[in-house]
């Protein structure tokens, strides 16, 4: 085992949140948001069809939102797919992707009533830390090269989470990480299709299946997946990791704390949230679509990359379009999530496209920074400039317990949401959590 892989694996296995209430609280909040995203996604037709497909593959594990039991790896796949389907789940700037959807889906697929909630949170934290630190290492070049980090780094993070949750020995844990690294795959071009959320499902499924291969089949894998010659970072990004670098940053303060998670009130890419907040402020000042002649979205260099659909043809593509989000707000005063379900974007939006523009003319900013300045010119000659530095759901303005309850209630019902948030606010057993998850509203 090379020194870097040994260092990373040891850090994962030693992760403990019992003396880090800030990390434990971040994990609880992330799980509530994950559950809300999964239950909301379970209403979608593509997700329903997938649930019906898995109903023919019987097993002992529940899936979220349906009265279906399937195999653990299929449950991990489905919950990952459902929780990422609407792009409603949380995101993190260093990863430039989504780790909760993958990690929680993998952990739930193997969780038993006899497990502890503390180990569950420790597994999540270890997986999140692994993904964030690797994302910091390889991004933004990794994402701009065309990879989808949720798919490429997600299997590694889920493997790390399982290794910690199941307290694997060092050798077996390093082999599981190696399997996660060798399954690193996913193209960013799938944004705006059903395959982007499938990436989350694949990552969770592969981590769970790999765990069973290690546990039950005694198959071998390299124990040097992160060496600096031909390891994961060297091969995928041409990067090396200095000895001790991971230890220096590990949980100091932690990826869940800094840069922290972006959570969403609407179902579009989190990269657009600062711009959407600025547009809502302008709307309140009377800046609406019918009075403007031009709106420009100003980004730091490279920061508009995720919002690459400038003239989306479908609502699903519109989740990754600053212009489509802007058109909704300037027309309605807020985002209408139903418009992301349209097979064809409205003609009124297409007619409005010449009013919108994107410039990457702000000063360079760090990977963890999300900044959008919106400028608007009106037909009568007025000029407006707006920037919201701490929009709702950002790490600097996180969701309140009320926000999380409201999001979960919208995906289930008020009574269930309040019961789940109350349970998560305490120190539940895994038996209690799994029992309440089994009572979530389900589709026939």
CSV table of C-alpha atoms in Angstrom, one decimal:
chain,number,residue,atom,x,y,z
A,1,UNK,CA,0.0,0.0,0.0
A,2,UNK,CA,1.5,3.4,-1.0
A,3,UNK,CA,1.7,6.2,1.5
A,4,UNK,CA,-1.1,8.4,0.0
A,5,UNK,CA,-3.7,5.6,-0.2
A,6,UNK,CA,-2.8,4.5,3.4
A,7,UNK,CA,-3.1,8.1,4.6
A,8,UNK,CA,-6.5,8.6,3.0
A,9,UNK,CA,-7.9,5.2,4.1
A,10,UNK,CA,-6.7,5.7,7.7
A,11,UNK,CA,-8.3,9.2,7.8
A,12,UNK,CA,-11.6,7.7,6.5
A,13,UNK,CA,-11.6,4.9,9.1
A,14,UNK,CA,-10.8,7.3,12.0
A,15,UNK,CA,-13.6,9.8,11.2
A,16,UNK,CA,-15.6,10.4,14.3
A,17,UNK,CA,-18.4,13.0,14.7
A,18,UNK,CA,-19.2,12.3,18.3
A,19,UNK,CA,-17.0,15.3,19.4
A,20,UNK,CA,-18.0,17.4,16.4
A,21,UNK,CA,-21.6,18.5,16.9
A,22,UNK,CA,-21.2,20.9,14.0
A,23,UNK,CA,-20.5,18.1,11.6
A,24,UNK,CA,-23.2,15.9,13.1
A,25,UNK,CA,-25.7,18.7,12.7
A,26,UNK,CA,-24.6,19.3,9.1
A,27,UNK,CA,-25.2,15.6,8.4
A,28,UNK,CA,-28.7,15.7,9.9
A,29,UNK,CA,-29.6,18.7,7.8
A,30,UNK,CA,-28.2,17.1,4.7
A,31,UNK,CA,-30.2,13.9,5.3
A,32,UNK,CA,-33.4,15.9,5.7
A,33,UNK,CA,-32.7,17.7,2.4
A,34,UNK,CA,-31.8,14.4,0.7
A,35,UNK,CA,-35.0,12.8,1.8
A,36,UNK,CA,-37.1,15.7,0.6
A,37,UNK,CA,-35.3,15.6,-2.8
A,38,UNK,CA,-35.8,11.9,-3.2
A,39,UNK,CA,-39.5,11.9,-2.3
A,40,UNK,CA,-40.1,14.9,-4.7
A,41,UNK,CA,-38.2,13.1,-7.4
A,42,UNK,CA,-40.3,9.9,-6.8
A,43,UNK,CA,-43.3,11.7,-8.3
A,44,UNK,CA,-41.8,12.0,-11.7
A,45,UNK,CA,-42.9,9.7,-14.5
A,46,UNK,CA,-39.4,8.6,-15.4
A,47,UNK,CA,-38.7,7.7,-11.8
A,48,UNK,CA,-42.1,5.8,-11.5
A,49,UNK,CA,-41.2,3.7,-14.6
A,50,UNK,CA,-37.9,2.9,-13.0
A,51,UNK,CA,-39.6,1.8,-9.7
A,52,UNK,CA,-41.9,-0.4,-11.7
A,53,UNK,CA,-38.9,-2.0,-13.4
A,54,UNK,CA,-37.2,-2.7,-10.1
A,55,UNK,CA,-40.4,-4.2,-8.7
A,56,UNK,CA,-39.6,-7.2,-10.9
A,57,UNK,CA,-36.3,-7.6,-9.2
A,58,UNK,CA,-37.2,-8.7,-5.8
A,59,UNK,CA,-35.1,-8.2,-2.7
A,60,UNK,CA,-35.2,-7.2,0.9
A,61,UNK,CA,-34.5,-3.5,0.7
A,62,UNK,CA,-37.1,-0.7,0.5
A,63,UNK,CA,-36.8,2.1,-2.0
A,64,UNK,CA,-38.0,5.6,-1.1
A,65,UNK,CA,-41.5,6.7,-2.2
A,66,UNK,CA,-42.8,3.3,-3.4
A,67,UNK,CA,-44.0,0.0,-1.9
A,68,UNK,CA,-41.2,-1.9,-3.7
A,69,UNK,CA,-38.5,-4.1,-2.2
A,70,UNK,CA,-35.5,-4.9,-4.2
A,71,UNK,CA,-31.8,-5.9,-3.8
A,72,UNK,CA,-29.5,-3.6,-1.9
A,73,UNK,CA,-27.5,-2.5,-4.9
A,74,UNK,CA,-30.8,-1.8,-6.8
A,75,UNK,CA,-32.1,0.2,-3.9
A,76,UNK,CA,-29.0,2.3,-3.8
A,77,UNK,CA,-29.3,2.8,-7.6
A,78,UNK,CA,-33.0,3.9,-7.4
A,79,UNK,CA,-32.6,6.2,-4.4
A,80,UNK,CA,-29.6,7.9,-6.0
A,81,UNK,CA,-31.6,8.3,-9.3
A,82,UNK,CA,-34.7,9.6,-7.5
A,83,UNK,CA,-32.9,12.0,-5.2
A,84,UNK,CA,-31.0,13.6,-8.1
A,85,UNK,CA,-33.7,13.5,-10.7
A,86,UNK,CA,-35.0,17.0,-10.2
A,87,UNK,CA,-31.6,18.5,-9.5
A,88,UNK,CA,-33.3,19.5,-6.2
A,89,UNK,CA,-30.5,18.0,-4.0
A,90,UNK,CA,-27.7,19.8,-2.3
A,91,UNK,CA,-24.4,20.7,-4.1
A,92,UNK,CA,-20.9,21.5,-3.0
A,93,UNK,CA,-18.4,23.9,-4.6
A,94,UNK,CA,-15.2,21.9,-4.3
A,95,UNK,CA,-16.8,18.8,-5.7
A,96,UNK,CA,-18.6,20.9,-8.3
A,97,UNK,CA,-21.3,18.3,-7.9
A,98,UNK,CA,-23.6,16.5,-5.5
A,99,UNK,CA,-22.4,14.0,-2.9
A,100,UNK,CA,-25.4,13.6,-0.5
A,101,UNK,CA,-27.5,11.9,-3.2
A,102,UNK,CA,-24.8,9.2,-3.8
A,103,UNK,CA,-23.5,8.7,-0.2
A,104,UNK,CA,-26.9,8.5,1.6
A,105,UNK,CA,-28.3,6.2,-1.1
A,106,UNK,CA,-25.4,3.8,-0.7
A,107,UNK,CA,-25.5,3.9,3.1
A,108,UNK,CA,-29.3,3.4,3.3
A,109,UNK,CA,-29.0,0.3,1.1
A,110,UNK,CA,-26.8,-1.5,3.6
A,111,UNK,CA,-28.1,0.0,6.9
A,112,UNK,CA,-29.6,-2.3,9.5
A,113,UNK,CA,-31.6,-1.5,12.6
A,114,UNK,CA,-28.7,-2.7,14.7
A,115,UNK,CA,-26.4,0.0,13.3
A,116,UNK,CA,-25.9,3.3,15.1
A,117,UNK,CA,-26.9,6.6,13.8
A,118,UNK,CA,-23.5,8.0,14.8
A,119,UNK,CA,-21.8,5.5,12.5
A,120,UNK,CA,-24.2,6.5,9.8
A,121,UNK,CA,-23.3,10.2,10.1
A,122,UNK,CA,-19.6,9.3,10.4
A,123,UNK,CA,-19.8,7.4,7.2
A,124,UNK,CA,-21.5,10.3,5.5
A,125,UNK,CA,-19.0,12.7,6.8
A,126,UNK,CA,-16.0,10.6,5.7
A,127,UNK,CA,-17.5,10.2,2.2
A,128,UNK,CA,-18.3,13.9,1.9
A,129,UNK,CA,-14.8,14.8,3.1
A,130,UNK,CA,-13.2,12.5,0.6
A,131,UNK,CA,-15.2,13.8,-2.3
A,132,UNK,CA,-14.7,17.4,-1.4
A,133,UNK,CA,-10.9,17.1,-1.0
A,134,UNK,CA,-10.5,15.1,-4.2
A,135,UNK,CA,-12.8,17.7,-6.0
A,136,UNK,CA,-10.6,20.5,-4.7
A,137,UNK,CA,-7.6,18.7,-6.1
A,138,UNK,CA,-8.9,18.0,-9.7
A,139,UNK,CA,-11.4,20.8,-10.3
A,140,UNK,CA,-12.3,23.0,-12.1
A,141,UNK,CA,-10.2,21.4,-14.9
A,142,UNK,CA,-11.8,18.0,-14.3
A,143,UNK,CA,-15.3,19.3,-14.8
A,144,UNK,CA,-14.4,21.6,-17.7
A,145,UNK,CA,-12.8,18.7,-19.4
A,146,UNK,CA,-16.3,17.2,-19.6
A,147,UNK,CA,-16.5,14.9,-16.6
A,148,UNK,CA,-19.5,14.9,-14.2
A,149,UNK,CA,-17.9,14.9,-10.8
A,150,UNK,CA,-21.0,13.4,-9.1
A,151,UNK,CA,-20.3,10.3,-11.3
A,152,UNK,CA,-16.5,10.3,-11.3
A,153,UNK,CA,-15.8,11.1,-7.6
A,154,UNK,CA,-19.1,9.8,-6.3
A,155,UNK,CA,-18.2,6.1,-6.4
A,156,UNK,CA,-15.0,6.9,-4.3
A,157,UNK,CA,-17.0,8.9,-1.8
A,158,UNK,CA,-19.6,6.3,-1.4
A,159,UNK,CA,-16.9,3.6,-1.0
A,160,UNK,CA,-15.3,5.8,1.7
A,161,UNK,CA,-18.6,6.2,3.5
A,162,UNK,CA,-19.3,2.4,3.4
A,163,UNK,CA,-15.8,1.7,4.7
A,164,UNK,CA,-16.3,3.9,7.7
A,165,UNK,CA,-19.9,2.9,8.3
A,166,UNK,CA,-18.9,-0.8,8.3
A,167,UNK,CA,-15.6,-0.2,10.1
A,168,UNK,CA,-13.6,-2.2,7.5
A,169,UNK,CA,-10.0,-3.2,8.2
A,170,UNK,CA,-7.4,-1.0,6.5
A,171,UNK,CA,-6.7,-3.5,3.6
A,172,UNK,CA,-10.3,-4.2,2.7
A,173,UNK,CA,-11.1,-0.5,3.0
A,174,UNK,CA,-8.3,0.4,0.6
A,175,UNK,CA,-9.5,-2.2,-1.9
A,176,UNK,CA,-13.1,-0.9,-1.7
A,177,UNK,CA,-11.7,2.6,-2.5
A,178,UNK,CA,-9.8,1.1,-5.4
A,179,UNK,CA,-13.0,-0.4,-6.8
A,180,UNK,CA,-14.7,3.0,-6.4
A,181,UNK,CA,-11.8,4.7,-8.2
A,182,UNK,CA,-11.8,2.1,-11.1
A,183,UNK,CA,-15.5,2.7,-11.6
A,184,UNK,CA,-15.0,6.5,-11.9
A,185,UNK,CA,-17.0,7.5,-15.0
A,186,UNK,CA,-19.6,9.9,-16.2
A,187,UNK,CA,-19.9,12.6,-18.9
A,188,UNK,CA,-21.1,16.1,-18.2
A,189,UNK,CA,-22.8,16.3,-21.5
A,190,UNK,CA,-25.6,14.3,-20.0
A,191,UNK,CA,-26.9,17.4,-18.1
A,192,UNK,CA,-30.4,18.0,-19.3
A,193,UNK,CA,-31.2,14.3,-19.8
A,194,UNK,CA,-32.3,11.5,-17.5
A,195,UNK,CA,-28.8,10.1,-17.6
A,196,UNK,CA,-27.4,12.9,-15.4
A,197,UNK,CA,-29.4,11.6,-12.4
A,198,UNK,CA,-28.7,8.1,-13.5
A,199,UNK,CA,-25.0,8.9,-12.7
A,200,UNK,CA,-25.9,9.3,-9.1
A,201,UNK,CA,-27.7,6.0,-9.1
A,202,UNK,CA,-24.8,4.2,-10.8
A,203,UNK,CA,-22.3,5.6,-8.4
A,204,UNK,CA,-24.3,4.5,-5.3
A,205,UNK,CA,-25.1,1.1,-6.8
A,206,UNK,CA,-21.5,0.4,-7.8
A,207,UNK,CA,-20.2,1.2,-4.3
A,208,UNK,CA,-22.7,-1.1,-2.7
A,209,UNK,CA,-22.0,-3.9,-5.2
A,210,UNK,CA,-18.3,-3.5,-4.7
A,211,UNK,CA,-18.7,-3.7,-1.0
A,212,UNK,CA,-20.4,-7.1,-1.4
A,213,UNK,CA,-17.6,-8.3,-3.7
A,214,UNK,CA,-15.0,-7.4,-1.0
A,215,UNK,CA,-17.1,-8.8,1.9
A,216,UNK,CA,-18.6,-11.9,0.4
A,217,UNK,CA,-16.3,-13.0,-2.5
A,218,UNK,CA,-12.9,-12.1,-1.2
A,219,UNK,CA,-11.9,-10.7,-4.5
A,220,UNK,CA,-8.8,-8.7,-4.7
A,221,UNK,CA,-8.1,-5.1,-5.8
A,222,UNK,CA,-5.1,-2.8,-5.7
A,223,UNK,CA,-4.3,-1.2,-2.4
A,224,UNK,CA,-2.6,1.7,-4.1
A,225,UNK,CA,-5.4,3.5,-5.9
A,226,UNK,CA,-4.1,7.0,-5.0
A,227,UNK,CA,-0.4,6.6,-5.6
A,228,UNK,CA,1.2,9.4,-7.5
A,229,UNK,CA,2.4,7.4,-10.5
A,230,UNK,CA,-0.6,5.7,-11.9
A,231,UNK,CA,-3.3,6.3,-9.2
A,232,UNK,CA,-6.7,7.9,-9.7
A,233,UNK,CA,-5.7,11.6,-9.5
A,234,UNK,CA,-2.6,11.0,-11.7
A,235,UNK,CA,-4.5,9.2,-14.4
A,236,UNK,CA,-7.7,11.3,-14.5
A,237,UNK,CA,-6.2,14.8,-13.9
A,238,UNK,CA,-2.5,14.6,-14.0
A,239,UNK,CA,-2.4,15.6,-10.3
A,240,UNK,CA,-0.2,14.4,-7.4
A,241,UNK,CA,-1.0,14.4,-3.7
A,242,UNK,CA,1.8,15.4,-1.3
A,243,UNK,CA,2.3,13.1,1.8
A,244,UNK,CA,0.6,14.7,4.7
A,245,UNK,CA,-1.5,17.1,2.6
A,246,UNK,CA,-4.8,15.2,3.2
A,247,UNK,CA,-4.1,14.9,7.0
A,248,UNK,CA,-3.5,18.6,7.2
A,249,UNK,CA,-6.9,19.4,5.7
A,250,UNK,CA,-9.0,16.5,6.9
A,251,UNK,CA,-12.0,17.9,8.8
A,252,UNK,CA,-10.3,21.2,9.3
A,253,UNK,CA,-13.0,22.3,9.6
A,254,UNK,CA,-14.6,19.9,7.2
A,255,UNK,CA,-16.1,20.1,3.7
A,256,UNK,CA,-19.6,20.1,5.3
A,257,UNK,CA,-18.6,23.3,7.1
A,258,UNK,CA,-16.4,25.1,4.5
A,259,UNK,CA,-17.2,25.5,1.7
A,260,UNK,CA,-20.4,23.9,3.0
A,261,UNK,CA,-23.6,22.9,1.1
A,262,UNK,CA,-25.9,24.8,-1.2
A,263,UNK,CA,-29.5,23.8,-0.7
A,264,UNK,CA,-32.3,24.6,-3.1
A,265,UNK,CA,-35.9,25.9,-2.9
A,266,UNK,CA,-36.3,25.2,-6.6
A,267,UNK,CA,-35.3,22.6,-9.1
A,268,UNK,CA,-32.4,24.0,-11.0
A,269,UNK,CA,-28.6,24.0,-10.9
A,270,UNK,CA,-27.3,25.7,-7.8
A,271,UNK,CA,-24.8,27.7,-9.9
A,272,UNK,CA,-27.8,30.0,-10.8
A,273,UNK,CA,-28.9,30.7,-7.3
A,274,UNK,CA,-27.0,34.0,-6.8
A,275,UNK,CA,-28.4,35.3,-10.1
A,276,UNK,CA,-31.9,34.2,-9.3
A,277,UNK,CA,-31.8,36.0,-5.9
A,278,UNK,CA,-30.6,39.2,-7.6
A,279,UNK,CA,-33.4,38.9,-10.2
A,280,UNK,CA,-36.0,38.5,-7.4
A,281,UNK,CA,-34.7,41.7,-5.8
A,282,UNK,CA,-35.0,43.5,-9.2
A,283,UNK,CA,-38.5,42.2,-9.7
A,284,UNK,CA,-39.5,43.8,-6.4
A,285,UNK,CA,-38.2,47.1,-7.8
A,286,UNK,CA,-40.4,46.9,-10.8
A,287,UNK,CA,-37.8,45.4,-13.2
A,288,UNK,CA,-39.9,43.0,-15.2
A,289,UNK,CA,-39.5,41.4,-18.6
A,290,UNK,CA,-41.8,43.8,-20.3
A,291,UNK,CA,-39.8,46.9,-19.2
A,292,UNK,CA,-36.3,45.7,-19.8
A,293,UNK,CA,-34.3,46.0,-23.0
A,294,UNK,CA,-31.2,44.0,-21.8
A,295,UNK,CA,-30.2,41.9,-18.8
A,296,UNK,CA,-26.5,40.8,-18.4
A,297,UNK,CA,-25.3,38.2,-15.9
A,298,UNK,CA,-21.7,38.9,-14.9
A,299,UNK,CA,-19.6,35.9,-13.6
A,300,UNK,CA,-16.0,35.5,-12.6
A,301,UNK,CA,-14.0,33.7,-15.3
A,302,UNK,CA,-15.1,30.1,-15.8
A,303,UNK,CA,-18.0,30.3,-13.3
A,304,UNK,CA,-20.8,30.1,-15.8
A,305,UNK,CA,-19.7,26.8,-17.1
A,306,UNK,CA,-22.4,24.7,-15.4
A,307,UNK,CA,-25.2,26.9,-16.9
A,308,UNK,CA,-24.3,26.0,-20.5
A,309,UNK,CA,-27.8,25.8,-22.0
A,310,UNK,CA,-28.2,29.4,-23.3
A,311,UNK,CA,-31.2,28.4,-25.5
A,312,UNK,CA,-32.6,25.3,-23.9
A,313,UNK,CA,-35.1,23.3,-26.0
A,314,UNK,CA,-36.6,21.4,-23.1
A,315,UNK,CA,-37.5,22.2,-19.5
A,316,UNK,CA,-35.0,19.6,-18.4
A,317,UNK,CA,-32.3,21.4,-20.2
A,318,UNK,CA,-33.6,24.6,-18.7
A,319,UNK,CA,-32.5,23.4,-15.2
A,320,UNK,CA,-29.0,24.3,-16.4
A,321,UNK,CA,-29.8,27.7,-18.0
A,322,UNK,CA,-29.5,31.1,-16.4
A,323,UNK,CA,-31.6,32.5,-19.1
A,324,UNK,CA,-34.5,30.1,-18.5
A,325,UNK,CA,-34.5,30.8,-14.8
A,326,UNK,CA,-34.3,34.5,-15.4
A,327,UNK,CA,-37.2,34.5,-17.9
A,328,UNK,CA,-39.4,32.8,-15.3
A,329,UNK,CA,-38.5,35.3,-12.5
A,330,UNK,CA,-38.8,38.4,-14.7
A,331,UNK,CA,-42.2,37.1,-15.9
A,332,UNK,CA,-43.7,35.6,-12.8
A,333,UNK,CA,-41.7,37.0,-9.9
A,334,UNK,CA,-40.4,33.6,-9.0
A,335,UNK,CA,-39.4,30.2,-10.4
A,336,UNK,CA,-42.2,27.8,-11.5
A,337,UNK,CA,-40.8,24.3,-11.2
A,338,UNK,CA,-43.5,22.9,-13.5
A,339,UNK,CA,-41.8,24.7,-16.4
A,340,UNK,CA,-38.8,22.4,-16.0
A,341,UNK,CA,-41.0,19.5,-16.9
A,342,UNK,CA,-42.0,20.8,-20.3
A,343,UNK,CA,-41.1,18.7,-23.3
A,344,UNK,CA,-40.6,22.0,-25.2
A,345,UNK,CA,-39.7,25.4,-23.8
A,346,UNK,CA,-42.4,28.1,-24.3
A,347,UNK,CA,-42.3,30.2,-27.4
A,348,UNK,CA,-42.5,33.3,-25.2
A,349,UNK,CA,-39.1,32.3,-23.7
A,350,UNK,CA,-37.5,31.9,-27.1
A,351,UNK,CA,-38.8,35.3,-28.1
A,352,UNK,CA,-37.2,36.8,-24.9
A,353,UNK,CA,-33.8,35.3,-25.5
A,354,UNK,CA,-32.2,38.3,-27.2
A,355,UNK,CA,-32.7,40.3,-24.0
A,356,UNK,CA,-30.3,38.1,-22.0
A,357,UNK,CA,-26.5,37.9,-22.1
A,358,UNK,CA,-23.7,36.4,-20.0
A,359,UNK,CA,-20.3,37.9,-19.5
A,360,UNK,CA,-17.4,36.4,-17.5
A,361,UNK,CA,-15.9,39.8,-16.7
A,362,UNK,CA,-15.7,39.8,-12.9
A,363,UNK,CA,-12.4,39.4,-11.1
A,364,UNK,CA,-11.2,35.8,-10.8
A,365,UNK,CA,-12.6,34.0,-7.7
A,366,UNK,CA,-11.7,30.9,-5.8
A,367,UNK,CA,-13.4,27.6,-6.4
A,368,UNK,CA,-15.6,27.9,-3.4
A,369,UNK,CA,-16.9,31.3,-4.5
A,370,UNK,CA,-20.2,31.7,-6.4
A,371,UNK,CA,-20.9,35.2,-7.5
A,372,UNK,CA,-23.2,36.8,-10.1
A,373,UNK,CA,-23.9,40.5,-10.6
A,374,UNK,CA,-27.0,41.2,-12.6
A,375,UNK,CA,-27.2,44.4,-14.6
A,376,UNK,CA,-30.5,45.5,-16.3
A,377,UNK,CA,-31.3,48.3,-18.7
A,378,UNK,CA,-34.9,49.4,-19.2
A,379,UNK,CA,-36.6,50.7,-22.3
A,380,UNK,CA,-37.0,54.1,-20.7
A,381,UNK,CA,-33.2,54.4,-20.1
A,382,UNK,CA,-32.8,53.3,-16.4
A,383,UNK,CA,-30.0,51.1,-15.3
A,384,UNK,CA,-30.0,48.7,-12.4
A,385,UNK,CA,-27.2,46.7,-10.8
A,386,UNK,CA,-27.9,43.9,-8.2
A,387,UNK,CA,-25.9,41.4,-6.4
A,388,UNK,CA,-27.0,39.1,-3.5
A,389,UNK,CA,-23.9,37.9,-1.6
A,390,UNK,CA,-25.7,35.4,0.7
A,391,UNK,CA,-28.8,34.0,-1.0
A,392,UNK,CA,-31.2,31.6,0.7
A,393,UNK,CA,-29.8,28.1,0.8
A,394,UNK,CA,-26.1,29.2,0.5
A,395,UNK,CA,-23.6,28.1,3.1
A,396,UNK,CA,-23.6,31.7,4.5
A,397,UNK,CA,-27.4,31.7,4.7
A,398,UNK,CA,-28.3,28.1,5.3
A,399,UNK,CA,-31.8,26.6,5.5
A,400,UNK,CA,-33.5,26.9,8.8
A,401,UNK,CA,-35.3,24.0,10.4
A,402,UNK,CA,-38.5,25.6,9.1
A,403,UNK,CA,-37.1,25.7,5.5
A,404,UNK,CA,-36.2,22.0,5.7
A,405,UNK,CA,-39.6,21.1,7.2
A,406,UNK,CA,-41.4,23.0,4.4
A,407,UNK,CA,-39.3,21.3,1.7
A,408,UNK,CA,-39.9,17.9,3.1
A,409,UNK,CA,-43.6,18.6,3.7
A,410,UNK,CA,-44.0,19.6,0.1
A,411,UNK,CA,-42.6,16.2,-0.9
A,412,UNK,CA,-44.6,14.2,1.6
A,413,UNK,CA,-47.0,15.8,4.1
A,414,UNK,CA,-46.8,18.2,7.1
A,415,UNK,CA,-47.2,15.6,9.8
A,416,UNK,CA,-44.6,13.3,8.3
A,417,UNK,CA,-42.2,16.1,7.8
A,418,UNK,CA,-42.5,17.4,11.3
A,419,UNK,CA,-42.0,13.9,12.7
A,420,UNK,CA,-38.9,13.3,10.7
A,421,UNK,CA,-37.3,16.7,11.4
A,422,UNK,CA,-38.1,16.1,15.1
A,423,UNK,CA,-36.5,12.7,15.0
A,424,UNK,CA,-33.4,14.0,13.2
A,425,UNK,CA,-33.0,16.8,15.7
A,426,UNK,CA,-32.4,14.3,18.5
A,427,UNK,CA,-30.2,11.2,18.7
A,428,UNK,CA,-32.3,8.6,16.9
A,429,UNK,CA,-31.3,5.0,16.6
A,430,UNK,CA,-31.0,3.5,13.1
A,431,UNK,CA,-34.0,1.4,14.0
A,432,UNK,CA,-36.1,4.5,14.6
A,433,UNK,CA,-34.9,6.2,11.4
A,434,UNK,CA,-35.4,3.1,9.2
A,435,UNK,CA,-38.8,2.6,10.7
A,436,UNK,CA,-39.9,6.2,10.0
A,437,UNK,CA,-38.4,6.0,6.5
A,438,UNK,CA,-40.6,3.0,5.9
A,439,UNK,CA,-43.7,5.1,6.8
A,440,UNK,CA,-42.9,7.8,4.2
A,441,UNK,CA,-45.8,8.5,1.8
A,442,UNK,CA,-45.7,6.0,-1.1
A,443,UNK,CA,-47.0,5.8,-4.6
A,444,UNK,CA,-49.0,2.9,-5.7
